[in-house]
PDB file of C-alpha atoms in Angstrom:
ATOM      1  CA  MET A   1      -7.759  -1.464 -70.123  1.00 46.00           C
ATOM      2  CA  SER A   2      -4.736  -0.135 -68.285  1.00 44.00           C
ATOM      3  CA  ARG A   3      -4.642   0.666 -64.615  1.00 46.00           C
ATOM      4  CA  ARG A   4      -3.540   4.063 -63.489  1.00 46.00           C
ATOM      5  CA  THR A   5      -1.770   4.477 -60.214  1.00 44.00           C
ATOM      6  CA  LYS A   6      -2.729   7.514 -58.274  1.00 45.00           C
ATOM      7  CA  ARG A   7       0.202   9.865 -57.812  1.00 47.00           C
ATOM      8  CA  PRO A   8       0.405  11.493 -54.360  1.00 50.00           C
ATOM      9  CA  ALA A   9      -0.778  15.084 -54.471  1.00 54.00           C
ATOM     10  CA  ARG A  10       1.858  17.796 -54.148  1.00 61.00           C
ATOM     11  CA  PRO A  11       1.478  20.006 -51.098  1.00 61.00           C
ATOM     12  CA  ALA A  12      -0.524  23.164 -51.680  1.00 65.00           C
ATOM     13  CA  VAL A  13       1.516  26.225 -52.626  1.00 69.00           C
ATOM     14  CA  PRO A  14       2.000  28.100 -49.352  1.00 74.00           C
ATOM     15  CA  THR A  15       1.203  31.772 -48.864  1.00 84.00           C
ATOM     16  CA  SER A  16       4.143  32.406 -46.529  1.00 92.00           C
ATOM     17  CA  CYS A  17       7.539  31.131 -47.617  1.00 96.00           C
ATOM     18  CA  PRO A  18       8.687  27.819 -46.065  1.00 96.00           C
ATOM     19  CA  CYS A  19      12.314  29.042 -45.967  1.00 96.00           C
ATOM     20  CA  GLY A  20      11.754  30.985 -42.761  1.00 93.00           C
ATOM     21  CA  LEU A  21      12.214  34.502 -44.073  1.00 96.00           C
ATOM     22  CA  PRO A  22       9.271  36.833 -43.591  1.00 94.00           C
ATOM     23  CA  GLY A  23       7.269  37.334 -46.723  1.00 92.00           C
ATOM     24  CA  ALA A  24       5.081  35.651 -49.247  1.00 95.00           C
ATOM     25  CA  TYR A  25       6.249  32.526 -51.057  1.00 96.00           C
ATOM     26  CA  ALA A  26       5.701  34.113 -54.492  1.00 94.00           C
ATOM     27  CA  GLU A  27       8.034  37.042 -53.709  1.00 95.00           C
ATOM     28  CA  CYS A  28      10.600  34.955 -51.829  1.00 96.00           C
ATOM     29  CA  CYS A  29      11.570  31.466 -53.005  1.00 97.00           C
ATOM     30  CA  GLY A  30       8.686  31.181 -55.463  1.00 97.00           C
ATOM     31  CA  ARG A  31      10.407  33.613 -57.825  1.00 97.00           C
ATOM     32  CA  TYR A  32      13.460  31.342 -57.926  1.00 98.00           C
ATOM     33  CA  HIS A  33      11.310  28.252 -58.451  1.00 97.00           C
ATOM     34  CA  SER A  34       9.492  29.888 -61.366  1.00 97.00           C
ATOM     35  CA  GLY A  35      12.760  30.945 -63.012  1.00 96.00           C
ATOM     36  CA  ALA A  36      11.965  34.669 -62.689  1.00 96.00           C
ATOM     37  CA  ALA A  37      15.228  35.178 -60.776  1.00 95.00           C
ATOM     38  CA  ALA A  38      18.339  33.249 -59.740  1.00 96.00           C
ATOM     39  CA  ALA A  39      19.420  32.868 -56.126  1.00 97.00           C
ATOM     40  CA  PRO A  40      22.112  35.540 -55.568  1.00 97.00           C
ATOM     41  CA  THR A  41      23.940  33.743 -52.735  1.00 98.00           C
ATOM     42  CA  ALA A  42      24.585  30.205 -51.519  1.00 98.00           C
ATOM     43  CA  GLU A  43      22.314  30.873 -48.525  1.00 98.00           C
ATOM     44  CA  ALA A  44      19.490  32.061 -50.771  1.00 98.00           C
ATOM     45  CA  LEU A  45      19.898  28.914 -52.850  1.00 98.00           C
ATOM     46  CA  MET A  46      19.844  26.773 -49.691  1.00 98.00           C
ATOM     47  CA  ARG A  47      16.631  28.464 -48.550  1.00 98.00           C
ATOM     48  CA  SER A  48      15.043  28.061 -51.979  1.00 98.00           C
ATOM     49  CA  ARG A  49      15.986  24.378 -52.130  1.00 98.00           C
ATOM     50  CA  PHE A  50      14.459  23.777 -48.686  1.00 98.00           C
ATOM     51  CA  SER A  51      11.291  25.461 -49.952  1.00 97.00           C
ATOM     52  CA  ALA A  52      11.418  23.300 -53.084  1.00 97.00           C
ATOM     53  CA  PHE A  53      11.479  20.191 -50.898  1.00 97.00           C
ATOM     54  CA  ALA A  54       8.546  21.614 -48.905  1.00 96.00           C
ATOM     55  CA  VAL A  55       6.443  22.192 -52.050  1.00 96.00           C
ATOM     56  CA  GLN A  56       7.897  19.146 -53.862  1.00 96.00           C
ATOM     57  CA  ASP A  57       9.320  21.070 -56.808  1.00 97.00           C
ATOM     58  CA  GLY A  58      11.554  18.361 -58.291  1.00 97.00           C
ATOM     59  CA  PRO A  59      12.452  20.222 -61.507  1.00 97.00           C
ATOM     60  CA  TYR A  60      13.852  23.161 -59.498  1.00 98.00           C
ATOM     61  CA  LEU A  61      15.882  20.852 -57.278  1.00 98.00           C
ATOM     62  CA  LEU A  62      17.394  19.113 -60.296  1.00 98.00           C
ATOM     63  CA  ARG A  63      18.035  22.422 -62.084  1.00 97.00           C
ATOM     64  CA  THR A  64      19.973  23.747 -59.068  1.00 98.00           C
ATOM     65  CA  TRP A  65      22.023  20.580 -58.511  1.00 98.00           C
ATOM     66  CA  HIS A  66      25.640  20.452 -59.705  1.00 98.00           C
ATOM     67  CA  PRO A  67      25.864  18.370 -62.900  1.00 97.00           C
ATOM     68  CA  ASP A  68      28.612  16.173 -61.392  1.00 97.00           C
ATOM     69  CA  THR A  69      26.448  15.084 -58.426  1.00 97.00           C
ATOM     70  CA  ARG A  70      22.879  15.490 -59.764  1.00 98.00           C
ATOM     71  CA  PRO A  71      20.687  12.376 -59.486  1.00 97.00           C
ATOM     72  CA  ALA A  72      18.560  11.186 -62.394  1.00 96.00           C
ATOM     73  CA  GLY A  73      15.369  12.093 -60.562  1.00 96.00           C
ATOM     74  CA  ILE A  74      13.799  12.849 -57.210  1.00 95.00           C
ATOM     75  CA  ASP A  75      11.272  10.679 -55.410  1.00 94.00           C
ATOM     76  CA  PHE A  76       9.387  12.519 -52.699  1.00 96.00           C
ATOM     77  CA  ASP A  77       8.218  10.640 -49.623  1.00 94.00           C
ATOM     78  CA  SER A  78       4.487  11.323 -49.339  1.00 90.00           C
ATOM     79  CA  GLY A  79       4.684  11.056 -45.535  1.00 93.00           C
ATOM     80  CA  MET A  80       7.437  13.673 -45.182  1.00 95.00           C
ATOM     81  CA  ARG A  81       6.566  17.312 -44.463  1.00 95.00           C
ATOM     82  CA  TRP A  82       9.370  19.857 -44.179  1.00 96.00           C
ATOM     83  CA  THR A  83       8.284  22.358 -41.528  1.00 95.00           C
ATOM     84  CA  ARG A  84      11.097  24.749 -40.611  1.00 96.00           C
ATOM     85  CA  LEU A  85      14.619  25.751 -41.595  1.00 97.00           C
ATOM     86  CA  GLU A  86      17.323  27.118 -39.293  1.00 97.00           C
ATOM     87  CA  ILE A  87      20.463  28.549 -40.881  1.00 98.00           C
ATOM     88  CA  LEU A  88      23.239  27.953 -38.348  1.00 97.00           C
ATOM     89  CA  ASP A  89      26.297  29.224 -40.225  1.00 97.00           C
ATOM     90  CA  THR A  90      27.469  30.343 -43.650  1.00 97.00           C
ATOM     91  CA  ALA A  91      30.945  30.639 -45.118  1.00 97.00           C
ATOM     92  CA  ASP A  92      31.644  32.475 -48.357  1.00 98.00           C
ATOM     93  CA  GLY A  93      28.847  32.049 -50.908  1.00 97.00           C
ATOM     94  CA  SER A  94      28.352  35.729 -51.758  1.00 96.00           C
ATOM     95  CA  ALA A  95      28.482  37.507 -55.113  1.00 91.00           C
ATOM     96  CA  PHE A  96      32.262  37.705 -54.661  1.00 94.00           C
ATOM     97  CA  HIS A  97      32.834  33.957 -54.197  1.00 97.00           C
ATOM     98  CA  THR A  98      32.803  30.868 -56.388  1.00 97.00           C
ATOM     99  CA  THR A  99      32.128  28.420 -53.533  1.00 98.00           C
ATOM    100  CA  GLY A 100      30.274  28.539 -50.256  1.00 98.00           C
ATOM    101  CA  THR A 101      28.936  26.425 -47.417  1.00 98.00           C
ATOM    102  CA  VAL A 102      25.724  26.641 -45.441  1.00 98.00           C
ATOM    103  CA  THR A 103      25.224  24.754 -42.194  1.00 97.00           C
ATOM    104  CA  PHE A 104      21.579  24.303 -41.291  1.00 97.00           C
ATOM    105  CA  ARG A 105      19.006  22.269 -39.429  1.00 97.00           C
ATOM    106  CA  ALA A 106      15.890  21.304 -41.394  1.00 97.00           C
ATOM    107  CA  HIS A 107      12.886  20.269 -39.313  1.00 97.00           C
ATOM    108  CA  TYR A 108      10.254  17.854 -40.553  1.00 98.00           C
ATOM    109  CA  THR A 109       7.468  15.530 -39.574  1.00 97.00           C
ATOM    110  CA  HIS A 110       7.293  12.016 -40.942  1.00 96.00           C
ATOM    111  CA  GLY A 111       4.353   9.811 -40.110  1.00 91.00           C
ATOM    112  CA  GLY A 112       3.403  12.160 -37.281  1.00 91.00           C
ATOM    113  CA  GLU A 113       6.889  12.033 -35.724  1.00 96.00           C
ATOM    114  CA  ALA A 114       9.008  15.195 -35.515  1.00 98.00           C
ATOM    115  CA  GLY A 115      12.628  15.099 -36.558  1.00 97.00           C
ATOM    116  CA  SER A 116      15.453  17.193 -37.935  1.00 96.00           C
ATOM    117  CA  LEU A 117      18.326  16.926 -40.360  1.00 95.00           C
ATOM    118  CA  HIS A 118      21.584  18.715 -39.500  1.00 96.00           C
ATOM    119  CA  GLU A 119      23.803  19.238 -42.515  1.00 96.00           C
ATOM    120  CA  GLN A 120      26.582  21.329 -43.980  1.00 97.00           C
ATOM    121  CA  SER A 121      25.931  21.817 -47.696  1.00 98.00           C
ATOM    122  CA  ARG A 122      28.560  22.849 -50.218  1.00 98.00           C
ATOM    123  CA  PHE A 123      27.684  25.112 -53.135  1.00 98.00           C
ATOM    124  CA  SER A 124      29.581  26.267 -56.185  1.00 98.00           C
ATOM    125  CA  ARG A 125      28.947  28.305 -59.279  1.00 97.00           C
ATOM    126  CA  VAL A 126      28.302  26.766 -62.684  1.00 97.00           C
ATOM    127  CA  ASP A 127      28.023  29.220 -65.570  1.00 95.00           C
ATOM    128  CA  GLY A 128      27.655  32.011 -62.995  1.00 94.00           C
ATOM    129  CA  ALA A 129      24.722  30.429 -61.122  1.00 96.00           C
ATOM    130  CA  TRP A 130      24.836  28.940 -57.630  1.00 98.00           C
ATOM    131  CA  VAL A 131      24.231  25.182 -57.506  1.00 98.00           C
ATOM    132  CA  TYR A 132      24.169  22.583 -54.739  1.00 98.00           C
ATOM    133  CA  LEU A 133      27.258  20.347 -54.859  1.00 98.00           C
ATOM    134  CA  ASP A 134      27.060  17.943 -51.925  1.00 97.00           C
ATOM    135  CA  ALA A 135      26.643  17.684 -48.168  1.00 95.00           C
ATOM    136  CA  ILE A 136      28.188  16.493 -44.956  1.00 87.00           C
ATOM    137  CA  PHE A 137      25.615  15.226 -42.476  1.00 76.00           C
ATOM    138  CA  THR A 138      26.606  16.382 -39.026  1.00 72.00           C
ATOM    139  CA  GLU A 139      24.143  14.324 -36.941  1.00 62.00           C
TER     140      GLU A 139
END
């Protein structure tokens, strides 16, 4: 008889979107996660990737990662909860650009302790779609 290890449960799908924009998850980042639409800007992709971390949507994160920097998989920390996203600055990243950057602060709790991650992410287009390339951690 084999032993099964219990996989940590994914967080419940939220009603409001974790990305910080007003609106329901299904009409905001949820539509990107489901594949119903593609993020039209680097900022929209950044917001949708934050939401994907919040709801632990590994396939979406991998799908929106540049093929040159994409990891083989994603392991979520069961004690980490992403709570809030602040977009601090954007450069380029619109429908008229092929690259863009988004500087943000992502807030979380881990083991009951609050923290934040301050980062400048770089995005580029691959086959017309925005993808995450890499990041510079600023703190």
